[in-house]
Amino acid sequence: MDAHTAATRNIAPSGLDPLMNRIFNTLPKLGISVAGSRLLAVRGRKTGEWRSTMVNVLTAADGTRYLVAPRGHTQWVRNLRAAGAGELRLGRKVESFTATELPDADKVPVLRDYLKRWGWEVGRFFEGITKDATDAELADIAPGFPVFRIA
């Protein structure tokens, strides 16, 4: 993956994705978590209005939490970069957080853990890369997969 492609990689929903996204975005609003999912809410960088989408929150062995963008540099990623903070919602529970984007060199173990946990769900966005990929293969794709440490 060349740097230009990685920097602009954004896999838009297609086919049944928009319908499924609406269904799955409703579940956290109702207080239902699917495999640890939460509704991510971030202020829009242009409008300042809340924008939300379902995300998987990865908790590492040391307790550090991460958000990974399997579809690439999406709108929520751009908004989170601009805002630097957001909310994770599940039903009535709202947790505010701040976010720090990881440099590509630090993403390999996070991407591997993310694929171990949710590869069955998001594997199609990783274009053949699995939890069993080498560190070099994960490092090659890292620029196309934004990762944020949240606290």
Short mmCIF file of C-alpha atoms in Angstrom, two decimals:
data_model
loop_
_atom_site.label_atom_id
_atom_site.label_comp_id
_atom_site.label_asym_id
_atom_site.label_seq_id
_atom_site.Cartn_x
_atom_site.Cartn_y
_atom_site.Cartn_z
CA MET A 1 0.00 0.00 0.00
CA ASP A 2 1.64 3.28 -1.04
CA ALA A 3 1.62 6.28 1.31
CA HIS A 4 -0.89 8.29 -0.75
CA THR A 5 -3.36 5.42 -0.84
CA ALA A 6 -2.86 4.69 2.87
CA ALA A 7 -3.35 8.34 3.84
CA THR A 8 -6.63 8.57 1.97
CA ARG A 9 -7.91 5.00 2.46
CA ASN A 10 -11.64 5.19 3.23
CA ILE A 11 -13.91 2.22 2.54
CA ALA A 12 -17.43 3.58 2.28
CA PRO A 13 -20.43 1.44 3.20
CA SER A 14 -21.89 -0.43 0.23
CA GLY A 15 -24.56 -3.01 -0.52
CA LEU A 16 -26.40 -3.87 2.70
CA ASP A 17 -23.89 -1.98 4.87
CA PRO A 18 -26.05 1.17 5.31
CA LEU A 19 -29.03 -0.89 6.49
CA MET A 20 -26.90 -3.03 8.79
CA ASN A 21 -25.17 0.09 10.15
CA ARG A 22 -28.53 1.64 11.05
CA ILE A 23 -29.57 -1.55 12.84
CA PHE A 24 -26.28 -1.99 14.69
CA ASN A 25 -26.04 1.73 15.58
CA THR A 26 -29.45 1.41 17.26
CA LEU A 27 -28.36 -1.41 19.59
CA PRO A 28 -25.97 0.65 21.79
CA LYS A 29 -28.65 3.35 22.02
CA LEU A 30 -30.87 0.67 23.55
CA GLY A 31 -28.11 -0.38 25.95
CA ILE A 32 -27.18 -3.53 23.99
CA SER A 33 -23.49 -4.13 23.38
CA VAL A 34 -22.44 -6.55 20.64
CA ALA A 35 -18.99 -7.97 21.46
CA GLY A 36 -18.06 -4.85 23.44
CA SER A 37 -19.41 -2.30 20.99
CA ARG A 38 -20.24 1.28 21.95
CA LEU A 39 -21.77 4.22 20.17
CA LEU A 40 -19.00 6.72 19.47
CA ALA A 41 -20.17 10.33 19.50
CA VAL A 42 -17.86 13.07 18.25
CA ARG A 43 -18.53 16.71 17.41
CA GLY A 44 -18.44 17.36 13.66
CA ARG A 45 -15.41 19.37 12.64
CA LYS A 46 -17.45 21.71 10.44
CA THR A 47 -20.90 21.84 12.08
CA GLY A 48 -20.04 21.20 15.73
CA GLU A 49 -23.04 18.86 15.86
CA TRP A 50 -22.76 15.42 17.45
CA ARG A 51 -22.09 12.62 14.94
CA SER A 52 -22.26 8.99 16.02
CA THR A 53 -21.32 5.54 14.81
CA MET A 54 -20.81 2.14 16.39
CA VAL A 55 -17.22 1.20 17.27
CA ASN A 56 -15.41 -1.65 18.96
CA VAL A 57 -13.40 -0.53 21.98
CA LEU A 58 -10.25 -2.62 22.35
CA THR A 59 -8.89 -3.02 25.87
CA ALA A 60 -5.27 -4.19 25.91
CA ALA A 61 -3.84 -6.50 28.58
CA ASP A 62 -2.45 -3.47 30.46
CA GLY A 63 -5.90 -1.80 30.52
CA THR A 64 -5.14 0.77 27.82
CA ARG A 65 -8.10 1.30 25.51
CA TYR A 66 -8.06 1.92 21.78
CA LEU A 67 -10.33 2.77 18.88
CA VAL A 68 -9.31 1.29 15.53
CA ALA A 69 -10.76 2.48 12.21
CA PRO A 70 -11.00 -0.64 10.03
CA ARG A 71 -12.53 1.36 7.15
CA GLY A 72 -9.62 3.83 7.16
CA HIS A 73 -9.68 7.61 7.30
CA THR A 74 -13.45 7.93 7.71
CA GLN A 75 -15.51 10.92 8.79
CA TRP A 76 -15.44 9.83 12.46
CA VAL A 77 -11.65 9.63 12.28
CA ARG A 78 -11.38 13.13 10.80
CA ASN A 79 -13.82 14.48 13.39
CA LEU A 80 -11.96 12.82 16.28
CA ARG A 81 -8.64 14.21 15.05
CA ALA A 82 -10.14 17.70 15.00
CA ALA A 83 -12.01 17.42 18.31
CA GLY A 84 -9.45 15.40 20.28
CA ALA A 85 -12.26 14.05 22.45
CA GLY A 86 -15.62 12.35 22.28
CA GLU A 87 -18.07 10.16 24.11
CA LEU A 88 -18.71 6.44 24.27
CA ARG A 89 -22.37 5.70 24.83
CA LEU A 90 -24.26 2.58 25.84
CA GLY A 91 -27.88 3.16 26.70
CA ARG A 92 -27.99 5.97 29.26
CA LYS A 93 -24.34 5.54 30.22
CA VAL A 94 -22.11 8.22 28.68
CA GLU A 95 -18.35 8.18 29.11
CA SER A 96 -16.32 11.18 27.96
CA PHE A 97 -12.78 10.56 26.75
CA THR A 98 -9.78 12.24 25.18
CA ALA A 99 -8.02 10.66 22.23
CA THR A 100 -4.42 10.50 21.09
CA GLU A 101 -3.65 9.12 17.63
CA LEU A 102 -0.90 6.52 17.56
CA PRO A 103 2.02 6.84 15.16
CA ASP A 104 2.20 4.04 12.57
CA ALA A 105 5.21 2.46 14.32
CA ASP A 106 3.11 1.81 17.46
CA LYS A 107 0.08 0.27 15.74
CA VAL A 108 1.28 -3.30 15.06
CA PRO A 109 0.38 -4.91 18.43
CA VAL A 110 -2.93 -3.02 18.55
CA LEU A 111 -3.90 -4.09 15.03
CA ARG A 112 -3.01 -7.71 15.87
CA ASP A 113 -5.11 -7.65 19.06
CA TYR A 114 -7.98 -5.99 17.19
CA LEU A 115 -7.90 -8.71 14.53
CA LYS A 116 -7.78 -11.43 17.19
CA ARG A 117 -10.90 -10.02 18.80
CA TRP A 118 -12.94 -8.77 15.83
CA GLY A 119 -11.36 -10.28 12.70
CA TRP A 120 -14.56 -12.27 12.16
CA GLU A 121 -16.48 -8.97 11.94
CA VAL A 122 -14.06 -6.57 10.23
CA GLY A 123 -11.68 -8.90 8.40
CA ARG A 124 -13.00 -7.92 4.97
CA PHE A 125 -11.64 -4.40 5.50
CA PHE A 126 -8.13 -5.72 6.12
CA GLU A 127 -7.77 -7.08 2.57
CA GLY A 128 -6.36 -10.51 3.42
CA ILE A 129 -4.39 -9.49 6.51
CA THR A 130 -5.27 -11.61 9.57
CA LYS A 131 -4.20 -11.91 13.20
CA ASP A 132 -1.55 -14.35 11.96
CA ALA A 133 0.14 -11.76 9.74
CA THR A 134 3.79 -10.96 10.34
CA ASP A 135 4.79 -7.76 12.11
CA ALA A 136 6.13 -6.51 8.76
CA GLU A 137 2.77 -7.12 7.04
CA LEU A 138 0.92 -5.28 9.81
CA ALA A 139 3.45 -2.43 9.68
CA ASP A 140 2.88 -2.16 5.91
CA ILE A 141 -0.88 -1.63 6.33
CA ALA A 142 -0.67 0.53 9.48
CA PRO A 143 -0.84 3.91 7.66
CA GLY A 144 -4.28 2.97 6.30
CA PHE A 145 -5.74 2.09 9.72
CA PRO A 146 -5.98 5.01 12.15
CA VAL A 147 -5.68 4.00 15.82
CA PHE A 148 -6.49 6.20 18.83
CA ARG A 149 -5.56 5.64 22.48
CA ILE A 150 -8.49 6.80 24.59
CA ALA A 151 -8.50 7.82 28.23
#
